[in-house]
Amino acid sequence: MAKYAFYPGCSLETGGIEYGMSSHAVAEALGIEFLEVPDWNCCGASSAHMTDHLLSLALPARVLALAETLPVNEMVAPCAACHQRFAAVEYELQNEDLRRKVNSLLERPYTGKVRLRSYLDVFANPATLEEIRKKVKRSLKGLKVACYYGCLFVKPPKLVNFVDDPENPQAMDNIMRVLGAEPLPWPYKTECCGASLGMTREDACTKLCNDILKIAKDSGADCIVAACPLCQQNLDMRQITVEKKYGTQYRMPIPFFTQLIGLALGLDPKVLGFKKLFVDPVMVLRKVGAA
Ligand code: SF4
């Protein structure tokens, strides 16, 4: 059984609760074990790296150090923003001097023993894909999806340590194919949705969301599949503002990729948190015979 340290971050227990619900349900169905990091703290993605460099490294380094108390070799962070902060720590703390400085702030030193694994890769690696294929009970045939990776999971390649094409990633597309869905070729897979500008530059953020929603719709997508709670929330909740400003009507459901895996495995949509989505996903559920 694959076993990973699991870092939920703030989002998976708040705005992205359905990502957490579906992640745990799907992991259980696939025999993957997620062990929550004990006494984890915020990774600091939202502000620490803009205010204090050492703090921005110490926050995620503390989490990785605590993950070392678990019987695992790898840790996952389903939130792309968190993932990138942990990736930054792994990259920057190769520098011995910096590692000493950061460790002087921690009760338990970071040693690098537990490595960060991309959350997408947990499901998109060949062995898990095969396991999913064997367990599909409700094919998503007929569902056209635009896989949206956002800008943090796959870029910059030397930092995130994710073996995929940073401009045209395939991990989520491969998962969708195994589920029976049709991943569309579309050009905005890794365009930034501006989630971090949501408060300070709402105008810019609204435009970025509109661009992504428009291209997905023009490409024929039934839904945009997300892999990050910040992107998902941005594209899902901001649609009313976008539609008002641009005089359009997208009504585009934004499910998490783990919710779609769960649907295909035959799990109850309630367990997967479909009701928590802002734009009603009923059209998606109907299309695959789950509503
Ligand atoms: S990404 Fe943001 S919300 Fe998620 S744990 Fe890190 S700081 Fe908190």
PDB file of C-alpha atoms and ligand atoms in Angstrom:
ATOM      1  CA  MET A   1       0.000   0.000   0.000  1.00  0.00           C
ATOM      2  CA  ALA A   2       1.373   3.437  -0.969  1.00  0.00           C
ATOM      3  CA  LYS A   3       1.797   5.603   2.106  1.00  0.00           C
ATOM      4  CA  TYR A   4       2.394   9.348   2.244  1.00  0.00           C
ATOM      5  CA  ALA A   5       2.572  12.096   4.823  1.00  0.00           C
ATOM      6  CA  PHE A   6      -0.387  14.360   4.065  1.00  0.00           C
ATOM      7  CA  TYR A   7      -0.342  18.127   4.505  1.00  0.00           C
ATOM      8  CA  PRO A   8      -3.921  19.462   4.244  1.00  0.00           C
ATOM      9  CA  GLY A   9      -3.032  23.154   4.602  1.00  0.00           C
ATOM     10  CA  CYS A  10      -5.674  25.689   5.606  1.00  0.00           C
ATOM     11  CA  SER A  11      -7.668  25.345   2.375  1.00  0.00           C
ATOM     12  CA  LEU A  12      -8.553  21.682   2.619  1.00  0.00           C
ATOM     13  CA  GLU A  13     -10.347  22.307   5.879  1.00  0.00           C
ATOM     14  CA  THR A  14     -12.084  25.515   4.772  1.00  0.00           C
ATOM     15  CA  GLY A  15     -12.687  26.822   1.244  1.00  0.00           C
ATOM     16  CA  GLY A  16     -11.528  23.606  -0.424  1.00  0.00           C
ATOM     17  CA  ILE A  17     -13.159  21.171   1.968  1.00  0.00           C
ATOM     18  CA  GLU A  18     -14.540  19.101  -0.920  1.00  0.00           C
ATOM     19  CA  TYR A  19     -10.970  18.579  -2.155  1.00  0.00           C
ATOM     20  CA  GLY A  20     -10.125  17.091   1.255  1.00  0.00           C
ATOM     21  CA  MET A  21     -13.322  14.995   1.368  1.00  0.00           C
ATOM     22  CA  SER A  22     -12.825  13.564  -2.112  1.00  0.00           C
ATOM     23  CA  SER A  23      -9.083  13.036  -1.582  1.00  0.00           C
ATOM     24  CA  HIS A  24      -9.643  10.891   1.490  1.00  0.00           C
ATOM     25  CA  ALA A  25     -12.548   8.965  -0.039  1.00  0.00           C
ATOM     26  CA  VAL A  26     -10.617   8.188  -3.194  1.00  0.00           C
ATOM     27  CA  ALA A  27      -7.438   7.278  -1.334  1.00  0.00           C
ATOM     28  CA  GLU A  28      -9.368   4.794   0.773  1.00  0.00           C
ATOM     29  CA  ALA A  29     -10.971   3.252  -2.316  1.00  0.00           C
ATOM     30  CA  LEU A  30      -7.574   2.890  -3.980  1.00  0.00           C
ATOM     31  CA  GLY A  31      -5.712   1.598  -0.932  1.00  0.00           C
ATOM     32  CA  ILE A  32      -3.535   4.696  -0.570  1.00  0.00           C
ATOM     33  CA  GLU A  33      -2.711   5.716   2.998  1.00  0.00           C
ATOM     34  CA  PHE A  34      -2.472   9.399   3.910  1.00  0.00           C
ATOM     35  CA  LEU A  35      -1.004  10.124   7.343  1.00  0.00           C
ATOM     36  CA  GLU A  36      -1.690  13.696   8.422  1.00  0.00           C
ATOM     37  CA  VAL A  37       1.433  15.554   9.545  1.00  0.00           C
ATOM     38  CA  PRO A  38       1.105  16.016  13.332  1.00  0.00           C
ATOM     39  CA  ASP A  39       0.809  19.584  14.626  1.00  0.00           C
ATOM     40  CA  TRP A  40       1.199  21.104  11.153  1.00  0.00           C
ATOM     41  CA  ASN A  41       1.253  24.859  10.700  1.00  0.00           C
ATOM     42  CA  CYS A  42       0.355  27.197   7.839  1.00  0.00           C
ATOM     43  CA  CYS A  43       2.905  26.953   5.037  1.00  0.00           C
ATOM     44  CA  GLY A  44       2.985  30.734   4.733  1.00  0.00           C
ATOM     45  CA  ALA A  45       2.205  30.752   1.024  1.00  0.00           C
ATOM     46  CA  SER A  46      -0.163  33.653   1.220  1.00  0.00           C
ATOM     47  CA  SER A  47       2.227  36.219   2.657  1.00  0.00           C
ATOM     48  CA  ALA A  48       5.385  34.989   4.381  1.00  0.00           C
ATOM     49  CA  HIS A  49       7.560  34.926   1.278  1.00  0.00           C
ATOM     50  CA  MET A  50       6.735  38.556   0.591  1.00  0.00           C
ATOM     51  CA  THR A  51       7.611  39.718   4.095  1.00  0.00           C
ATOM     52  CA  ASP A  52      10.456  37.630   5.542  1.00  0.00           C
ATOM     53  CA  HIS A  53      12.559  35.201   3.525  1.00  0.00           C
ATOM     54  CA  LEU A  54      13.793  33.179   6.512  1.00  0.00           C
ATOM     55  CA  LEU A  55      10.284  32.842   7.946  1.00  0.00           C
ATOM     56  CA  SER A  56       8.966  31.790   4.538  1.00  0.00           C
ATOM     57  CA  LEU A  57      11.408  28.862   4.625  1.00  0.00           C
ATOM     58  CA  ALA A  58      11.073  28.050   8.321  1.00  0.00           C
ATOM     59  CA  LEU A  59       7.277  27.589   8.177  1.00  0.00           C
ATOM     60  CA  PRO A  60       7.281  24.831   5.536  1.00  0.00           C
ATOM     61  CA  ALA A  61      10.585  23.399   6.846  1.00  0.00           C
ATOM     62  CA  ARG A  62       8.927  22.847  10.240  1.00  0.00           C
ATOM     63  CA  VAL A  63       6.163  20.836   8.544  1.00  0.00           C
ATOM     64  CA  LEU A  64       8.650  18.698   6.613  1.00  0.00           C
ATOM     65  CA  ALA A  65      10.625  18.130   9.828  1.00  0.00           C
ATOM     66  CA  LEU A  66       7.442  16.941  11.558  1.00  0.00           C
ATOM     67  CA  ALA A  67       6.650  14.663   8.607  1.00  0.00           C
ATOM     68  CA  GLU A  68       9.947  12.954   9.413  1.00  0.00           C
ATOM     69  CA  THR A  69       8.314  11.577  12.579  1.00  0.00           C
ATOM     70  CA  LEU A  70       5.974   9.465  10.399  1.00  0.00           C
ATOM     71  CA  PRO A  71       6.821   6.082   8.837  1.00  0.00           C
ATOM     72  CA  VAL A  72       6.976   7.533   5.296  1.00  0.00           C
ATOM     73  CA  ASN A  73       9.510   8.690   2.718  1.00  0.00           C
ATOM     74  CA  GLU A  74       7.317  11.195   0.904  1.00  0.00           C
ATOM     75  CA  MET A  75       4.881  13.984   1.689  1.00  0.00           C
ATOM     76  CA  VAL A  76       2.066  15.400  -0.440  1.00  0.00           C
ATOM     77  CA  ALA A  77       0.429  18.837  -0.354  1.00  0.00           C
ATOM     78  CA  PRO A  78      -2.755  18.896  -2.470  1.00  0.00           C
ATOM     79  CA  CYS A  79      -2.809  22.716  -2.574  1.00  0.00           C
ATOM     80  CA  ALA A  80      -0.574  23.958  -5.393  1.00  0.00           C
ATOM     81  CA  ALA A  81       0.442  27.048  -3.410  1.00  0.00           C
ATOM     82  CA  CYS A  82       1.510  24.933  -0.442  1.00  0.00           C
ATOM     83  CA  HIS A  83       3.236  22.480  -2.795  1.00  0.00           C
ATOM     84  CA  GLN A  84       5.327  25.243  -4.232  1.00  0.00           C
ATOM     85  CA  ARG A  85       6.422  26.493  -0.798  1.00  0.00           C
ATOM     86  CA  PHE A  86       7.609  22.999   0.150  1.00  0.00           C
ATOM     87  CA  ALA A  87       9.344  22.678  -3.187  1.00  0.00           C
ATOM     88  CA  ALA A  88      11.084  26.008  -2.525  1.00  0.00           C
ATOM     89  CA  VAL A  89      12.335  24.710   0.822  1.00  0.00           C
ATOM     90  CA  GLU A  90      13.727  21.544  -0.720  1.00  0.00           C
ATOM     91  CA  TYR A  91      15.458  23.608  -3.364  1.00  0.00           C
ATOM     92  CA  GLU A  92      16.801  26.397  -1.180  1.00  0.00           C
ATOM     93  CA  LEU A  93      17.863  24.298   1.790  1.00  0.00           C
ATOM     94  CA  GLN A  94      20.367  22.429  -0.321  1.00  0.00           C
ATOM     95  CA  ASN A  95      22.432  25.409   0.729  1.00  0.00           C
ATOM     96  CA  GLU A  96      24.072  24.313   4.013  1.00  0.00           C
ATOM     97  CA  ASP A  97      24.367  27.813   5.392  1.00  0.00           C
ATOM     98  CA  LEU A  98      20.711  28.590   4.861  1.00  0.00           C
ATOM     99  CA  ARG A  99      19.722  25.201   6.267  1.00  0.00           C
ATOM    100  CA  ARG A 100      21.685  25.938   9.473  1.00  0.00           C
ATOM    101  CA  LYS A 101      19.964  29.317   9.816  1.00  0.00           C
ATOM    102  CA  VAL A 102      16.492  27.830   9.286  1.00  0.00           C
ATOM    103  CA  ASN A 103      17.181  24.932  11.635  1.00  0.00           C
ATOM    104  CA  SER A 104      18.278  27.340  14.350  1.00  0.00           C
ATOM    105  CA  LEU A 105      14.646  28.547  14.370  1.00  0.00           C
ATOM    106  CA  LEU A 106      13.117  25.060  14.618  1.00  0.00           C
ATOM    107  CA  GLU A 107      12.655  22.767  17.599  1.00  0.00           C
ATOM    108  CA  ARG A 108      13.162  19.770  15.367  1.00  0.00           C
ATOM    109  CA  PRO A 109      15.685  20.113  12.533  1.00  0.00           C
ATOM    110  CA  TYR A 110      14.771  19.663   8.894  1.00  0.00           C
ATOM    111  CA  THR A 111      17.016  16.969   7.392  1.00  0.00           C
ATOM    112  CA  GLY A 112      15.448  16.433   3.967  1.00  0.00           C
ATOM    113  CA  LYS A 113      14.689  12.787   4.751  1.00  0.00           C
ATOM    114  CA  VAL A 114      11.036  13.094   3.688  1.00  0.00           C
ATOM    115  CA  ARG A 115      10.778  14.273   0.080  1.00  0.00           C
ATOM    116  CA  LEU A 116       7.933  16.194  -1.499  1.00  0.00           C
ATOM    117  CA  ARG A 117       5.887  14.269  -4.069  1.00  0.00           C
ATOM    118  CA  SER A 118       3.557  15.996  -6.523  1.00  0.00           C
ATOM    119  CA  TYR A 119      -0.041  15.327  -5.562  1.00  0.00           C
ATOM    120  CA  LEU A 120      -0.928  14.834  -9.220  1.00  0.00           C
ATOM    121  CA  ASP A 121       1.770  12.205  -9.544  1.00  0.00           C
ATOM    122  CA  VAL A 122       0.295  10.212  -6.660  1.00  0.00           C
ATOM    123  CA  PHE A 123      -2.639   9.458  -8.969  1.00  0.00           C
ATOM    124  CA  ALA A 124      -1.039   9.827 -12.395  1.00  0.00           C
ATOM    125  CA  ASN A 125       1.857   7.388 -11.922  1.00  0.00           C
ATOM    126  CA  PRO A 126       1.465   4.184 -14.001  1.00  0.00           C
ATOM    127  CA  ALA A 127       0.757   1.850 -11.039  1.00  0.00           C
ATOM    128  CA  THR A 128      -2.057   3.994  -9.609  1.00  0.00           C
ATOM    129  CA  LEU A 129      -3.504   4.658 -13.059  1.00  0.00           C
ATOM    130  CA  GLU A 130      -3.700   0.898 -13.544  1.00  0.00           C
ATOM    131  CA  GLU A 131      -5.362   0.484 -10.149  1.00  0.00           C
ATOM    132  CA  ILE A 132      -7.899   3.184 -11.059  1.00  0.00           C
ATOM    133  CA  ARG A 133      -8.544   1.547 -14.426  1.00  0.00           C
ATOM    134  CA  LYS A 134      -9.347  -1.766 -12.702  1.00  0.00           C
ATOM    135  CA  LYS A 135     -11.731  -0.100 -10.244  1.00  0.00           C
ATOM    136  CA  VAL A 136     -13.749   2.155 -12.571  1.00  0.00           C
ATOM    137  CA  LYS A 137     -17.420   1.326 -12.039  1.00  0.00           C
ATOM    138  CA  ARG A 138     -19.051   4.348 -13.642  1.00  0.00           C
ATOM    139  CA  SER A 139     -17.251   5.472 -16.800  1.00  0.00           C
ATOM    140  CA  LEU A 140     -17.177   9.223 -17.401  1.00  0.00           C
ATOM    141  CA  LYS A 141     -17.624   8.593 -21.125  1.00  0.00           C
ATOM    142  CA  GLY A 142     -19.132  11.589 -22.889  1.00  0.00           C
ATOM    143  CA  LEU A 143     -17.759  14.124 -20.416  1.00  0.00           C
ATOM    144  CA  LYS A 144     -15.526  16.712 -22.072  1.00  0.00           C
ATOM    145  CA  VAL A 145     -13.095  18.225 -19.600  1.00  0.00           C
ATOM    146  CA  ALA A 146     -10.598  21.076 -19.670  1.00  0.00           C
ATOM    147  CA  CYS A 147      -7.825  20.086 -17.242  1.00  0.00           C
ATOM    148  CA  TYR A 148      -6.569  23.180 -15.483  1.00  0.00           C
ATOM    149  CA  TYR A 149      -3.177  22.852 -13.775  1.00  0.00           C
ATOM    150  CA  GLY A 150      -2.709  26.499 -12.876  1.00  0.00           C
ATOM    151  CA  CYS A 151       0.713  28.078 -12.730  1.00  0.00           C
ATOM    152  CA  LEU A 152       2.083  26.674  -9.463  1.00  0.00           C
ATOM    153  CA  PHE A 153       2.027  22.875  -9.744  1.00  0.00           C
ATOM    154  CA  VAL A 154       4.126  22.546 -12.875  1.00  0.00           C
ATOM    155  CA  LYS A 155       6.277  25.680 -12.964  1.00  0.00           C
ATOM    156  CA  PRO A 156       9.088  26.527 -12.733  1.00  0.00           C
ATOM    157  CA  PRO A 157      10.214  22.976 -13.599  1.00  0.00           C
ATOM    158  CA  LYS A 158      13.546  23.092 -11.755  1.00  0.00           C
ATOM    159  CA  LEU A 159      11.736  24.045  -8.551  1.00  0.00           C
ATOM    160  CA  VAL A 160       8.623  21.860  -8.525  1.00  0.00           C
ATOM    161  CA  ASN A 161      10.459  18.675  -9.497  1.00  0.00           C
ATOM    162  CA  PHE A 162       7.508  17.340 -11.466  1.00  0.00           C
ATOM    163  CA  VAL A 163       8.217  15.202 -14.494  1.00  0.00           C
ATOM    164  CA  ASP A 164       5.703  16.574 -16.976  1.00  0.00           C
ATOM    165  CA  ASP A 165       5.602  19.120 -19.750  1.00  0.00           C
ATOM    166  CA  PRO A 166       5.416  22.506 -17.987  1.00  0.00           C
ATOM    167  CA  GLU A 167       3.598  24.096 -20.932  1.00  0.00           C
ATOM    168  CA  ASN A 168       1.318  21.230 -21.878  1.00  0.00           C
ATOM    169  CA  PRO A 169       1.143  18.942 -18.824  1.00  0.00           C
ATOM    170  CA  GLN A 170      -0.501  15.552 -19.208  1.00  0.00           C
ATOM    171  CA  ALA A 171      -0.826  14.095 -15.680  1.00  0.00           C
ATOM    172  CA  MET A 172      -4.440  15.118 -15.104  1.00  0.00           C
ATOM    173  CA  ASP A 173      -5.334  14.457 -18.751  1.00  0.00           C
ATOM    174  CA  ASN A 174      -4.058  10.877 -18.348  1.00  0.00           C
ATOM    175  CA  ILE A 175      -6.147  10.427 -15.201  1.00  0.00           C
ATOM    176  CA  MET A 176      -9.237  11.683 -17.048  1.00  0.00           C
ATOM    177  CA  ARG A 177      -8.630   9.289 -19.948  1.00  0.00           C
ATOM    178  CA  VAL A 178      -8.506   6.321 -17.559  1.00  0.00           C
ATOM    179  CA  LEU A 179     -11.839   7.476 -16.108  1.00  0.00           C
ATOM    180  CA  GLY A 180     -13.353   7.449 -19.603  1.00  0.00           C
ATOM    181  CA  ALA A 181     -13.643  11.253 -19.894  1.00  0.00           C
ATOM    182  CA  GLU A 182     -12.342  13.220 -22.856  1.00  0.00           C
ATOM    183  CA  PRO A 183      -9.597  15.711 -21.903  1.00  0.00           C
ATOM    184  CA  LEU A 184      -9.653  18.533 -24.451  1.00  0.00           C
ATOM    185  CA  PRO A 185      -6.588  20.117 -25.973  1.00  0.00           C
ATOM    186  CA  TRP A 186      -6.851  23.757 -24.886  1.00  0.00           C
ATOM    187  CA  PRO A 187      -4.236  26.474 -24.568  1.00  0.00           C
ATOM    188  CA  TYR A 188      -4.899  27.809 -21.043  1.00  0.00           C
ATOM    189  CA  LYS A 189      -3.935  24.779 -18.968  1.00  0.00           C
ATOM    190  CA  THR A 190      -1.236  26.618 -17.053  1.00  0.00           C
ATOM    191  CA  GLU A 191      -2.340  30.245 -17.364  1.00  0.00           C
ATOM    192  CA  CYS A 192      -2.463  32.018 -14.001  1.00  0.00           C
ATOM    193  CA  CYS A 193      -6.026  32.584 -12.722  1.00  0.00           C
ATOM    194  CA  GLY A 194      -4.845  35.450 -10.494  1.00  0.00           C
ATOM    195  CA  ALA A 195      -6.105  33.910  -7.244  1.00  0.00           C
ATOM    196  CA  SER A 196      -3.491  35.760  -5.198  1.00  0.00           C
ATOM    197  CA  LEU A 197      -4.719  39.068  -6.665  1.00  0.00           C
ATOM    198  CA  GLY A 198      -8.296  38.396  -5.639  1.00  0.00           C
ATOM    199  CA  MET A 199      -8.342  41.095  -2.955  1.00  0.00           C
ATOM    200  CA  THR A 200      -5.831  43.629  -4.224  1.00  0.00           C
ATOM    201  CA  ARG A 201      -6.431  43.650  -8.003  1.00  0.00           C
ATOM    202  CA  GLU A 202      -9.916  42.314  -8.471  1.00  0.00           C
ATOM    203  CA  ASP A 203     -10.087  43.848 -11.953  1.00  0.00           C
ATOM    204  CA  ALA A 204      -7.022  41.896 -13.108  1.00  0.00           C
ATOM    205  CA  CYS A 205      -8.230  38.724 -11.451  1.00  0.00           C
ATOM    206  CA  THR A 206     -11.675  38.998 -13.065  1.00  0.00           C
ATOM    207  CA  LYS A 207     -10.088  39.363 -16.481  1.00  0.00           C
ATOM    208  CA  LEU A 208      -7.812  36.352 -16.003  1.00  0.00           C
ATOM    209  CA  CYS A 209     -10.768  34.227 -14.871  1.00  0.00           C
ATOM    210  CA  ASN A 210     -12.843  35.388 -17.830  1.00  0.00           C
ATOM    211  CA  ASP A 211     -10.057  34.445 -20.251  1.00  0.00           C
ATOM    212  CA  ILE A 212      -9.795  30.941 -18.807  1.00  0.00           C
ATOM    213  CA  LEU A 213     -13.553  30.360 -18.646  1.00  0.00           C
ATOM    214  CA  LYS A 214     -14.063  31.678 -22.173  1.00  0.00           C
ATOM    215  CA  ILE A 215     -11.346  29.545 -23.760  1.00  0.00           C
ATOM    216  CA  ALA A 216     -12.590  26.454 -21.904  1.00  0.00           C
ATOM    217  CA  LYS A 217     -16.148  27.061 -23.074  1.00  0.00           C
ATOM    218  CA  ASP A 218     -15.050  27.810 -26.642  1.00  0.00           C
ATOM    219  CA  SER A 219     -13.062  24.560 -26.582  1.00  0.00           C
ATOM    220  CA  GLY A 220     -16.279  22.671 -25.839  1.00  0.00           C
ATOM    221  CA  ALA A 221     -15.649  21.817 -22.180  1.00  0.00           C
ATOM    222  CA  ASP A 222     -18.466  20.592 -19.927  1.00  0.00           C
ATOM    223  CA  CYS A 223     -16.356  21.529 -16.922  1.00  0.00           C
ATOM    224  CA  ILE A 224     -12.909  22.726 -15.883  1.00  0.00           C
ATOM    225  CA  VAL A 225     -11.095  20.205 -13.696  1.00  0.00           C
ATOM    226  CA  ALA A 226      -9.022  21.768 -10.912  1.00  0.00           C
ATOM    227  CA  ALA A 227      -6.084  20.527  -8.861  1.00  0.00           C
ATOM    228  CA  CYS A 228      -5.661  23.486  -6.505  1.00  0.00           C
ATOM    229  CA  PRO A 229      -8.173  24.795  -3.945  1.00  0.00           C
ATOM    230  CA  LEU A 230      -7.170  28.403  -4.557  1.00  0.00           C
ATOM    231  CA  CYS A 231      -7.630  28.190  -8.342  1.00  0.00           C
ATOM    232  CA  GLN A 232     -10.830  26.187  -7.933  1.00  0.00           C
ATOM    233  CA  GLN A 233     -12.353  28.696  -5.554  1.00  0.00           C
ATOM    234  CA  ASN A 234     -11.320  31.586  -7.764  1.00  0.00           C
ATOM    235  CA  LEU A 235     -12.818  30.143 -10.959  1.00  0.00           C
ATOM    236  CA  ASP A 236     -15.910  28.789  -9.201  1.00  0.00           C
ATOM    237  CA  MET A 237     -16.947  31.656  -6.909  1.00  0.00           C
ATOM    238  CA  ARG A 238     -15.899  34.503  -9.168  1.00  0.00           C
ATOM    239  CA  GLN A 239     -18.105  33.438 -12.069  1.00  0.00           C
ATOM    240  CA  ILE A 240     -20.978  35.695 -11.005  1.00  0.00           C
ATOM    241  CA  THR A 241     -18.679  38.746 -11.031  1.00  0.00           C
ATOM    242  CA  VAL A 242     -17.099  37.680 -14.307  1.00  0.00           C
ATOM    243  CA  GLU A 243     -20.463  37.105 -15.948  1.00  0.00           C
ATOM    244  CA  LYS A 244     -21.767  40.492 -14.830  1.00  0.00           C
ATOM    245  CA  LYS A 245     -18.676  42.349 -15.976  1.00  0.00           C
ATOM    246  CA  TYR A 246     -18.417  40.629 -19.365  1.00  0.00           C
ATOM    247  CA  GLY A 247     -22.129  40.139 -20.023  1.00  0.00           C
ATOM    248  CA  THR A 248     -21.710  36.402 -20.453  1.00  0.00           C
ATOM    249  CA  GLN A 249     -23.101  33.280 -18.897  1.00  0.00           C
ATOM    250  CA  TYR A 250     -20.644  30.452 -18.374  1.00  0.00           C
ATOM    251  CA  ARG A 251     -22.186  28.440 -15.515  1.00  0.00           C
ATOM    252  CA  MET A 252     -19.086  26.266 -15.794  1.00  0.00           C
ATOM    253  CA  PRO A 253     -18.737  23.668 -12.997  1.00  0.00           C
ATOM    254  CA  ILE A 254     -15.201  23.463 -11.554  1.00  0.00           C
ATOM    255  CA  PRO A 255     -14.843  20.030  -9.894  1.00  0.00           C
ATOM    256  CA  PHE A 256     -11.570  18.791  -8.402  1.00  0.00           C
ATOM    257  CA  PHE A 257      -9.870  15.929 -10.222  1.00  0.00           C
ATOM    258  CA  THR A 258     -10.272  13.812  -7.080  1.00  0.00           C
ATOM    259  CA  GLN A 259     -14.054  14.321  -7.206  1.00  0.00           C
ATOM    260  CA  LEU A 260     -14.137  12.967 -10.763  1.00  0.00           C
ATOM    261  CA  ILE A 261     -11.970   9.980  -9.808  1.00  0.00           C
ATOM    262  CA  GLY A 262     -14.419   9.287  -6.977  1.00  0.00           C
ATOM    263  CA  LEU A 263     -17.415   9.500  -9.312  1.00  0.00           C
ATOM    264  CA  ALA A 264     -15.819   7.015 -11.698  1.00  0.00           C
ATOM    265  CA  LEU A 265     -15.022   4.675  -8.810  1.00  0.00           C
ATOM    266  CA  GLY A 266     -18.752   4.666  -8.092  1.00  0.00           C
ATOM    267  CA  LEU A 267     -18.607   6.660  -4.844  1.00  0.00           C
ATOM    268  CA  ASP A 268     -21.598   8.686  -3.688  1.00  0.00           C
ATOM    269  CA  PRO A 269     -21.360  12.333  -4.925  1.00  0.00           C
ATOM    270  CA  LYS A 270     -22.304  13.417  -1.368  1.00  0.00           C
ATOM    271  CA  VAL A 271     -19.195  11.780   0.076  1.00  0.00           C
ATOM    272  CA  LEU A 272     -17.156  13.575  -2.589  1.00  0.00           C
ATOM    273  CA  GLY A 273     -18.480  17.009  -1.632  1.00  0.00           C
ATOM    274  CA  PHE A 274     -20.171  17.841  -4.947  1.00  0.00           C
ATOM    275  CA  LYS A 275     -22.763  19.873  -3.046  1.00  0.00           C
ATOM    276  CA  LYS A 276     -20.028  22.231  -1.872  1.00  0.00           C
ATOM    277  CA  LEU A 277     -19.276  23.469  -5.381  1.00  0.00           C
ATOM    278  CA  PHE A 278     -20.522  26.965  -6.081  1.00  0.00           C
ATOM    279  CA  VAL A 279     -21.594  26.456  -9.704  1.00  0.00           C
ATOM    280  CA  ASP A 280     -24.105  23.593  -9.663  1.00  0.00           C
ATOM    281  CA  PRO A 281     -22.391  20.462 -11.037  1.00  0.00           C
ATOM    282  CA  VAL A 282     -25.696  18.706 -11.751  1.00  0.00           C
ATOM    283  CA  MET A 283     -25.069  18.814 -15.497  1.00  0.00           C
ATOM    284  CA  VAL A 284     -21.779  16.956 -14.978  1.00  0.00           C
ATOM    285  CA  LEU A 285     -23.389  14.424 -12.666  1.00  0.00           C
ATOM    286  CA  ARG A 286     -26.272  13.810 -15.091  1.00  0.00           C
ATOM    287  CA  LYS A 287     -23.936  13.364 -18.006  1.00  0.00           C
ATOM    288  CA  VAL A 288     -22.255  10.443 -16.245  1.00  0.00           C
ATOM    289  CA  GLY A 289     -25.455   9.028 -14.776  1.00  0.00           C
ATOM    290  CA  ALA A 290     -24.745  10.056 -11.182  1.00  0.00           C
ATOM    291  CA  ALA A 291     -27.740  12.367 -10.695  1.00  0.00           C
TER     292      ALA A 291
HETATM  293  S1  SF4 B   1      -1.466  27.800   0.620  1.00  0.00           S
HETATM  294 FE1  SF4 B   1      -2.349  29.380   1.797  1.00  0.00          FE
HETATM  295  S2  SF4 B   1      -4.144  28.490   2.580  1.00  0.00           S
HETATM  296 FE2  SF4 B   1      -2.890  26.774   1.931  1.00  0.00          FE
HETATM  297  S3  SF4 B   1      -1.833  26.286   3.915  1.00  0.00           S
HETATM  298 FE3  SF4 B   1      -0.500  27.561   2.673  1.00  0.00          FE
HETATM  299  S4  SF4 B   1      -0.931  29.589   3.463  1.00  0.00           S
HETATM  300 FE4  SF4 B   1      -2.551  28.314   4.203  1.00  0.00          FE
END
